[in-house]
Amino acid sequence: MTGLAATRYWYLDPRGAALALVLGAGVAIVCPSAARAQNICAADLNNNGDAADEGEQASCRSTTSGAWLCPIQEVDCVADAMGQYSCPVGPQYACLVKTEGGPPACSPNQCADLATNPIVDEPPMDDPGTEPDGGIDADGNCLGNIEIFSGRGVRCRPAGLSTTFANCCKDKGKIVKDGMGSSISSIGTKIAVAKGVFTGMKAAYVAFKAGATASQAASAGANALIIGLDPTSLAVSLAINFMIDFLFSGCDQQDMETAMLRSSGMCHEIGSYCTSSFLGICLQKARGHCCFNTKLGRIIQEQGRPQLKAFNGNLWGTAKKPMCRGFTPEEFQALDFSKMDLSEYYADIEARAQSDIQIDMGERIDAYLKAVNP
C-alpha cells in the first residue's frame, strides 16, 4: 500500500462483529473480534439530537460478572474506607471489573445486544425520476405528461458510522458538465454518467485486491470509467480523483452519484434525516436532495417554485421523501423570469474561457485513446 499515511484508528463495525483498522488513505483492514462487537452503546455527546458523530458509538467491554461496560464516558469507580466501590457518575450505575483488568469502572451509557436490538437501516432513495409515459404523434408531439426541468430524489451521507466516518457528500469539484449537448440531455443520462464513475471505482477496487498498486488500480478504474461514456460529459481528471478518493470509503453508489451531481451545482439540498438507528438513537444521518439535469434547471426550480401556488406550503417535500417533479407546461408559462436571479448561471458561462474548451477537447482525445488502446 505504497504512499498511504500511517495514521490508524479503530471504528466499530457492528454488522460484521468486527473492528476495522483504518489507514489514513481510507483503506480498512477488518479484524475478527469475537462477540464483543455484538454489544454496543451510543450517546449524544454534543447534544445535537443524534449519536451519528465519531466517538459517539462504541463496542462494549466484557466484564468478569458477564455484564457489559460502555467505554463512552467511562470512569473509574471510587473506593470508600471500607473498600466498597461506588460510581462517581451516580449510584445507579454499577461498578464493573473489565475482563482485561484494571480498577472497577462504570459508565452512564447502557449496552445492548445487537442480536435482540438490531440496527435499523433505511435503504437508499428509490426515485428513478420522471420516466417517459407516452409516445409521440405523427407531428412529433408528446402524447404523455410533459415535465420541464424535472429532477430525481437522492441522498448522500455525511461522515458517520455506516460510512466508516468518510464524508460521502464531499465536494470534489464540477465533475459532471452542464449543457454538453443532447447526449446527456436527461437526468437519467446524467445519473448514468455518475454510475459510470462508480463502475470505474469497482474496477479499481478489484485491481487493488488482486495486488495492484494504488496507481495501477487508478489506471484500471480510469479505463473502465471511459468505456461507454461520452468523455465530454464529465471532467475526466476530476472524475478519476473522485473515484480514488471514494474507493475505500463506506460510501455506496447513490452517495457517489449525489456527491458528483451536488458538487457540479445540480442539486438542491432539502435537509437531513436519520438513515441508521439503534434503540431509537440515530447513528447515521443522510442529506436528501433533488438533483436536476443542469445547474440552470436547479436555479429555475429554486426560484420558480415559490412563484407557483401548486408548491405553496410544500416547496420540496421532506428530506426523506423529496418532491422533485418538473413544471407542467402551464406552470412554466406562468413563471416570471424577470424576478429570477440567474447571475450564478451567467457567471459560469462567462468563466468558460477558451482554455477551458481546449482542456475539454484534450480530455476527449485522451479518453478516446484510452478506450481504443486499453
Short mmCIF file of C-alpha atoms in Angstrom, two decimals:
data_model
loop_
_atom_site.label_atom_id
_atom_site.label_comp_id
_atom_site.label_asym_id
_atom_site.label_seq_id
_atom_site.Cartn_x
_atom_site.Cartn_y
_atom_site.Cartn_z
CA MET A 1 0.00 0.00 0.00
CA THR A 2 2.59 2.48 -1.17
CA GLY A 3 2.11 6.09 -0.19
CA LEU A 4 -0.58 5.54 2.43
CA ALA A 5 -0.43 7.55 5.61
CA ALA A 6 0.44 5.77 8.85
CA THR A 7 -2.47 7.19 10.84
CA ARG A 8 -4.57 4.44 12.44
CA TYR A 9 -7.73 4.35 14.48
CA TRP A 10 -10.39 1.82 15.39
CA TYR A 11 -14.00 2.10 14.39
CA LEU A 12 -17.00 -0.02 15.25
CA ASP A 13 -18.40 -2.34 12.62
CA PRO A 14 -21.44 -3.77 14.42
CA ARG A 15 -22.91 -5.64 11.48
CA GLY A 16 -19.79 -7.75 10.98
CA ALA A 17 -18.98 -8.16 14.67
CA ALA A 18 -15.54 -6.81 13.95
CA LEU A 19 -13.26 -3.87 14.46
CA ALA A 20 -11.51 -2.30 11.49
CA LEU A 21 -8.07 -0.79 11.41
CA VAL A 22 -8.27 2.22 9.10
CA LEU A 23 -5.26 3.83 7.49
CA GLY A 24 -5.10 7.47 6.58
CA ALA A 25 -5.97 6.93 2.91
CA GLY A 26 -9.19 5.19 3.86
CA VAL A 27 -8.08 1.55 3.47
CA ALA A 28 -9.86 -0.62 6.02
CA ILE A 29 -8.45 -3.92 7.24
CA VAL A 30 -11.14 -5.86 9.05
CA CYS A 31 -10.04 -7.93 12.01
CA PRO A 32 -12.23 -10.51 13.81
CA SER A 33 -13.45 -9.56 17.25
CA ALA A 34 -15.40 -12.49 18.67
CA ALA A 35 -18.60 -11.47 20.40
CA ARG A 36 -17.63 -8.12 21.88
CA ALA A 37 -18.91 -6.04 18.96
CA GLN A 38 -22.32 -7.70 19.31
CA ASN A 39 -22.90 -5.44 22.32
CA ILE A 40 -22.72 -1.75 21.54
CA CYS A 41 -23.64 1.58 23.08
CA ALA A 42 -24.24 5.10 21.79
CA ALA A 43 -24.52 8.55 23.32
CA ASP A 44 -25.29 12.07 22.10
CA LEU A 45 -22.14 13.74 23.42
CA ASN A 46 -22.54 17.08 21.63
CA ASN A 47 -26.28 17.42 22.32
CA ASN A 48 -27.22 17.76 18.66
CA GLY A 49 -30.02 15.20 18.82
CA ASP A 50 -28.19 12.15 17.47
CA ALA A 51 -25.22 9.87 18.09
CA ALA A 52 -24.01 9.97 14.49
CA ASP A 53 -20.66 11.68 15.10
CA GLU A 54 -17.32 9.96 15.54
CA GLY A 55 -16.76 8.85 19.11
CA GLU A 56 -20.48 8.64 19.91
CA GLN A 57 -20.72 4.88 19.25
CA ALA A 58 -18.59 2.07 20.67
CA SER A 59 -18.41 -1.67 21.20
CA CYS A 60 -18.85 -2.60 24.84
CA ARG A 61 -16.19 -4.18 27.04
CA SER A 62 -16.73 -7.57 28.64
CA THR A 63 -16.55 -7.79 32.45
CA THR A 64 -15.91 -10.55 34.96
CA SER A 65 -19.56 -10.55 36.00
CA GLY A 66 -20.79 -11.25 32.47
CA ALA A 67 -22.29 -7.79 32.14
CA TRP A 68 -21.07 -5.30 29.54
CA LEU A 69 -19.44 -1.91 30.11
CA CYS A 70 -19.81 1.02 27.71
CA PRO A 71 -16.46 2.81 27.19
CA ILE A 72 -18.20 6.10 26.31
CA GLN A 73 -17.79 8.43 29.33
CA GLU A 74 -16.34 5.51 31.28
CA VAL A 75 -14.81 6.50 34.66
CA ASP A 76 -13.03 4.60 37.40
CA CYS A 77 -15.06 3.83 40.50
CA VAL A 78 -14.05 5.28 43.86
CA ALA A 79 -13.40 3.14 46.93
CA ASP A 80 -14.52 4.25 50.41
CA ALA A 81 -12.78 3.49 53.74
CA MET A 82 -14.37 0.03 53.81
CA GLY A 83 -13.11 -0.76 50.28
CA GLN A 84 -16.56 -0.55 48.76
CA TYR A 85 -16.63 0.93 45.28
CA SER A 86 -19.18 3.45 44.03
CA CYS A 87 -19.67 5.15 40.71
CA PRO A 88 -18.86 8.89 40.79
CA VAL A 89 -21.36 9.49 37.97
CA GLY A 90 -24.24 8.20 40.09
CA PRO A 91 -25.07 5.36 42.46
CA GLN A 92 -27.49 3.86 39.94
CA TYR A 93 -24.58 2.80 37.71
CA ALA A 94 -22.86 -0.46 38.59
CA CYS A 95 -19.12 -0.75 39.15
CA LEU A 96 -17.77 -3.50 36.90
CA VAL A 97 -14.38 -5.19 36.61
CA LYS A 98 -13.20 -5.41 33.00
CA THR A 99 -12.02 -8.78 31.74
CA GLU A 100 -8.72 -7.28 30.62
CA GLY A 101 -8.09 -5.97 34.13
CA GLY A 102 -7.80 -2.59 35.76
CA PRO A 103 -9.82 -0.94 38.52
CA PRO A 104 -13.62 -1.25 38.64
CA ALA A 105 -15.28 1.24 36.30
CA CYS A 106 -18.72 2.49 35.38
CA SER A 107 -20.47 4.38 32.60
CA PRO A 108 -23.75 6.31 32.41
CA ASN A 109 -24.39 4.74 29.00
CA GLN A 110 -26.04 1.37 28.66
CA CYS A 111 -25.04 -1.51 26.40
CA ALA A 112 -27.42 -3.52 24.25
CA ASP A 113 -27.09 -6.77 22.33
CA LEU A 114 -27.38 -6.41 18.56
CA ALA A 115 -28.88 -9.89 18.34
CA THR A 116 -32.01 -8.69 20.13
CA ASN A 117 -31.75 -4.97 19.30
CA PRO A 118 -30.52 -4.80 15.68
CA ILE A 119 -29.52 -1.61 13.93
CA VAL A 120 -32.37 -0.33 11.74
CA ASP A 121 -31.24 0.93 8.33
CA GLU A 122 -33.13 3.00 5.79
CA PRO A 123 -32.45 1.91 2.18
CA PRO A 124 -31.22 4.45 -0.40
CA MET A 125 -33.94 6.53 -2.04
CA ASP A 126 -35.76 4.78 -4.86
CA ASP A 127 -36.66 7.61 -7.21
CA PRO A 128 -35.93 6.95 -10.90
CA GLY A 129 -37.06 10.44 -11.84
CA THR A 130 -39.70 11.22 -14.43
CA GLU A 131 -39.95 8.34 -16.87
CA PRO A 132 -41.30 8.63 -20.45
CA ASP A 133 -45.02 7.82 -20.19
CA GLY A 134 -46.25 8.14 -23.70
CA GLY A 135 -45.41 8.03 -27.38
CA ILE A 136 -45.43 10.79 -29.97
CA ASP A 137 -47.85 11.54 -32.78
CA ALA A 138 -47.05 11.91 -36.46
CA ASP A 139 -46.01 15.52 -35.92
CA GLY A 140 -43.62 14.64 -33.11
CA ASN A 141 -45.85 15.94 -30.32
CA CYS A 142 -45.60 14.20 -26.97
CA LEU A 143 -48.73 12.20 -26.10
CA GLY A 144 -47.86 11.75 -22.41
CA ASN A 145 -47.36 14.10 -19.49
CA ILE A 146 -44.72 16.77 -20.02
CA GLU A 147 -42.45 17.90 -17.17
CA ILE A 148 -39.93 20.69 -17.64
CA PHE A 149 -36.72 20.68 -15.56
CA SER A 150 -37.69 17.53 -13.69
CA GLY A 151 -35.31 16.01 -11.15
CA ARG A 152 -34.67 12.96 -9.04
CA GLY A 153 -34.72 12.45 -5.27
CA VAL A 154 -31.37 11.15 -3.98
CA ARG A 155 -29.37 11.16 -0.77
CA CYS A 156 -25.75 11.26 0.35
CA ARG A 157 -24.44 10.54 3.83
CA PRO A 158 -22.06 12.76 5.78
CA ALA A 159 -19.38 11.22 7.98
CA GLY A 160 -20.86 8.63 10.32
CA LEU A 161 -20.81 5.03 11.45
CA SER A 162 -22.21 3.49 8.25
CA THR A 163 -19.72 5.36 6.04
CA THR A 164 -16.70 4.47 8.22
CA PHE A 165 -16.66 8.20 9.04
CA ALA A 166 -15.98 9.23 5.44
CA ASN A 167 -17.92 12.27 4.22
CA CYS A 168 -19.88 10.86 1.28
CA CYS A 169 -21.28 14.32 0.44
CA LYS A 170 -17.80 15.75 -0.06
CA ASP A 171 -17.44 18.40 -2.77
CA LYS A 172 -14.81 17.32 -5.30
CA GLY A 173 -15.35 19.97 -7.98
CA LYS A 174 -17.51 20.23 -11.09
CA ILE A 175 -17.24 16.68 -12.41
CA VAL A 176 -20.46 16.37 -14.43
CA LYS A 177 -20.66 19.10 -17.03
CA ASP A 178 -23.64 21.32 -17.75
CA GLY A 179 -25.08 21.87 -21.20
CA MET A 180 -22.87 19.44 -23.12
CA GLY A 181 -25.44 18.52 -25.76
CA SER A 182 -28.27 16.12 -26.41
CA SER A 183 -26.29 13.02 -25.47
CA ILE A 184 -26.73 13.96 -21.81
CA SER A 185 -29.99 15.85 -22.06
CA SER A 186 -31.86 13.94 -19.34
CA ILE A 187 -31.37 13.49 -15.62
CA GLY A 188 -31.35 9.74 -16.25
CA THR A 189 -28.33 10.11 -18.51
CA LYS A 190 -26.55 12.36 -16.05
CA ILE A 191 -27.10 9.66 -13.43
CA ALA A 192 -25.73 7.13 -15.92
CA VAL A 193 -22.56 9.22 -16.14
CA ALA A 194 -22.30 9.13 -12.35
CA LYS A 195 -22.84 5.37 -12.38
CA GLY A 196 -20.02 5.10 -14.89
CA VAL A 197 -17.66 6.57 -12.31
CA PHE A 198 -18.94 4.05 -9.78
CA THR A 199 -18.18 1.27 -12.29
CA GLY A 200 -14.65 2.62 -12.58
CA MET A 201 -14.31 2.64 -8.81
CA LYS A 202 -15.31 -1.03 -8.63
CA ALA A 203 -12.76 -1.93 -11.29
CA ALA A 204 -10.06 -0.09 -9.36
CA TYR A 205 -11.01 -1.90 -6.16
CA VAL A 206 -10.86 -5.32 -7.86
CA ALA A 207 -7.41 -4.47 -9.21
CA PHE A 208 -6.23 -3.33 -5.78
CA LYS A 209 -7.44 -6.55 -4.14
CA ALA A 210 -5.60 -8.53 -6.81
CA GLY A 211 -2.32 -6.92 -5.76
CA ALA A 212 -2.13 -3.81 -7.93
CA THR A 213 -0.50 -0.68 -6.57
CA ALA A 214 -2.61 2.42 -5.96
CA SER A 215 -1.51 3.92 -9.30
CA GLN A 216 -2.20 0.67 -11.18
CA ALA A 217 -5.63 0.45 -9.57
CA ALA A 218 -6.31 4.03 -10.64
CA SER A 219 -5.39 3.17 -14.24
CA ALA A 220 -7.72 0.15 -14.20
CA GLY A 221 -10.51 2.33 -12.88
CA ALA A 222 -9.85 5.03 -15.46
CA ASN A 223 -10.08 2.55 -18.35
CA ALA A 224 -13.37 1.17 -17.04
CA LEU A 225 -14.63 4.71 -16.47
CA ILE A 226 -14.07 5.85 -20.05
CA ILE A 227 -15.61 2.90 -21.90
CA GLY A 228 -19.23 3.57 -22.79
CA LEU A 229 -19.25 7.24 -21.76
CA ASP A 230 -19.19 10.39 -23.83
CA PRO A 231 -15.98 11.93 -22.43
CA THR A 232 -17.28 15.45 -22.97
CA SER A 233 -20.00 14.76 -20.39
CA LEU A 234 -17.63 14.90 -17.44
CA ALA A 235 -14.30 16.28 -16.31
CA VAL A 236 -12.27 13.08 -16.65
CA SER A 237 -9.33 14.02 -14.43
CA LEU A 238 -11.64 15.18 -11.62
CA ALA A 239 -13.73 12.04 -12.00
CA ILE A 240 -10.67 9.82 -11.59
CA ASN A 241 -9.56 11.73 -8.48
CA PHE A 242 -13.10 11.48 -7.12
CA MET A 243 -13.17 7.74 -7.81
CA ILE A 244 -9.90 7.06 -5.99
CA ASP A 245 -10.85 9.30 -3.07
CA PHE A 246 -14.08 7.35 -2.55
CA LEU A 247 -12.59 3.96 -3.35
CA PHE A 248 -12.08 2.62 0.16
CA SER A 249 -14.74 4.60 1.97
CA GLY A 250 -18.06 3.28 3.18
CA CYS A 251 -19.91 5.28 0.51
CA ASP A 252 -22.39 3.44 -1.70
CA GLN A 253 -23.40 4.07 -5.30
CA GLN A 254 -26.11 6.64 -4.51
CA ASP A 255 -23.71 8.52 -2.22
CA MET A 256 -21.30 8.86 -5.14
CA GLU A 257 -23.99 9.81 -7.66
CA THR A 258 -25.34 12.51 -5.36
CA ALA A 259 -21.91 13.86 -4.44
CA MET A 260 -20.95 14.20 -8.10
CA LEU A 261 -24.14 16.00 -9.13
CA ARG A 262 -24.14 18.07 -5.93
CA SER A 263 -20.55 19.28 -6.40
CA SER A 264 -21.41 20.08 -10.03
CA GLY A 265 -24.11 22.51 -8.85
CA MET A 266 -27.10 20.45 -9.99
CA CYS A 267 -28.71 19.60 -6.63
CA HIS A 268 -30.93 21.37 -4.12
CA GLU A 269 -30.38 20.11 -0.58
CA ILE A 270 -33.63 19.76 1.36
CA GLY A 271 -32.42 18.69 4.79
CA SER A 272 -31.18 15.82 6.93
CA TYR A 273 -32.85 12.69 8.22
CA CYS A 274 -31.78 9.60 10.12
CA THR A 275 -30.82 6.64 7.96
CA SER A 276 -29.49 4.26 10.62
CA SER A 277 -30.65 3.95 14.24
CA PHE A 278 -30.15 1.79 17.32
CA LEU A 279 -32.66 1.68 20.17
CA GLY A 280 -34.19 4.85 18.78
CA ILE A 281 -30.82 6.65 18.76
CA CYS A 282 -29.68 7.92 15.37
CA LEU A 283 -26.28 6.54 14.36
CA GLN A 284 -26.08 7.84 10.78
CA LYS A 285 -27.55 10.90 9.10
CA ALA A 286 -28.32 11.39 5.39
CA ARG A 287 -28.93 14.54 3.36
CA GLY A 288 -31.89 14.47 0.98
CA HIS A 289 -31.62 16.29 -2.36
CA CYS A 290 -33.43 16.99 -5.57
CA CYS A 291 -30.85 16.70 -8.36
CA PHE A 292 -31.50 18.07 -11.84
CA ASN A 293 -30.07 17.67 -15.31
CA THR A 294 -28.36 21.05 -15.30
CA LYS A 295 -27.38 23.84 -12.96
CA LEU A 296 -29.80 26.10 -14.84
CA GLY A 297 -32.60 23.63 -14.12
CA ARG A 298 -31.78 23.70 -10.43
CA ILE A 299 -31.69 27.51 -10.33
CA ILE A 300 -35.04 27.87 -12.13
CA GLN A 301 -36.63 25.26 -9.88
CA GLU A 302 -35.36 27.02 -6.74
CA GLN A 303 -36.61 30.44 -7.84
CA GLY A 304 -39.67 29.33 -9.76
CA ARG A 305 -41.40 27.11 -7.20
CA PRO A 306 -42.10 29.95 -4.72
CA GLN A 307 -43.98 31.78 -7.51
CA LEU A 308 -46.49 28.98 -8.05
CA LYS A 309 -49.50 28.20 -5.86
CA ALA A 310 -49.11 24.47 -6.56
CA PHE A 311 -45.93 24.49 -4.45
CA ASN A 312 -47.13 26.77 -1.65
CA GLY A 313 -46.54 25.23 1.77
CA ASN A 314 -44.63 22.29 0.31
CA LEU A 315 -41.82 23.51 -1.89
CA TRP A 316 -39.63 20.41 -1.81
CA GLY A 317 -41.34 17.68 0.20
CA THR A 318 -39.21 16.30 3.03
CA ALA A 319 -35.55 15.33 3.29
CA LYS A 320 -36.54 11.67 3.39
CA LYS A 321 -39.14 11.96 0.62
CA PRO A 322 -38.15 14.79 -1.73
CA MET A 323 -40.62 16.14 -4.26
CA CYS A 324 -38.57 16.67 -7.39
CA ARG A 325 -41.15 16.84 -10.16
CA GLY A 326 -40.75 19.20 -13.06
CA PHE A 327 -43.01 22.07 -14.09
CA THR A 328 -46.04 21.40 -16.24
CA PRO A 329 -46.13 23.49 -19.45
CA GLU A 330 -48.82 25.70 -17.87
CA GLU A 331 -46.72 26.24 -14.72
CA PHE A 332 -43.62 27.01 -16.77
CA GLN A 333 -45.52 29.61 -18.83
CA ALA A 334 -46.69 31.26 -15.60
CA LEU A 335 -43.14 31.83 -14.30
CA ASP A 336 -41.93 35.42 -14.17
CA PHE A 337 -38.30 35.19 -15.24
CA SER A 338 -37.81 38.91 -14.66
CA LYS A 339 -37.96 38.14 -10.93
CA MET A 340 -35.30 35.45 -11.12
CA ASP A 341 -31.62 35.99 -10.39
CA LEU A 342 -29.71 33.94 -12.97
CA SER A 343 -26.34 35.56 -12.25
CA GLU A 344 -24.93 32.27 -10.93
CA TYR A 345 -25.57 30.65 -14.30
CA TYR A 346 -24.32 33.64 -16.30
CA ALA A 347 -21.12 33.67 -14.26
CA ASP A 348 -20.48 30.05 -15.21
CA ILE A 349 -20.93 30.84 -18.90
CA GLU A 350 -18.60 33.84 -18.71
CA ALA A 351 -16.00 31.80 -16.80
CA ARG A 352 -15.87 29.21 -19.57
CA ALA A 353 -12.87 30.65 -21.33
CA GLN A 354 -11.10 29.34 -24.41
CA SER A 355 -8.62 27.48 -22.21
CA ASP A 356 -11.47 25.51 -20.62
CA ILE A 357 -12.74 24.48 -24.04
CA GLN A 358 -9.24 23.35 -25.00
CA ILE A 359 -9.00 21.27 -21.81
CA ASP A 360 -12.32 19.62 -22.66
CA MET A 361 -11.10 18.74 -26.13
CA GLY A 362 -7.84 17.38 -24.74
CA GLU A 363 -9.72 15.21 -22.27
CA ARG A 364 -11.97 13.95 -25.04
CA ILE A 365 -8.99 12.94 -27.17
CA ASP A 366 -7.21 11.28 -24.22
CA ALA A 367 -10.39 9.45 -23.24
CA TYR A 368 -10.84 8.15 -26.79
CA LEU A 369 -7.26 6.91 -26.95
CA LYS A 370 -7.63 5.10 -23.62
CA ALA A 371 -10.84 3.49 -24.79
CA VAL A 372 -9.40 2.16 -28.06
CA ASN A 373 -5.96 1.32 -26.61
CA PRO A 374 -6.62 0.00 -23.05
#
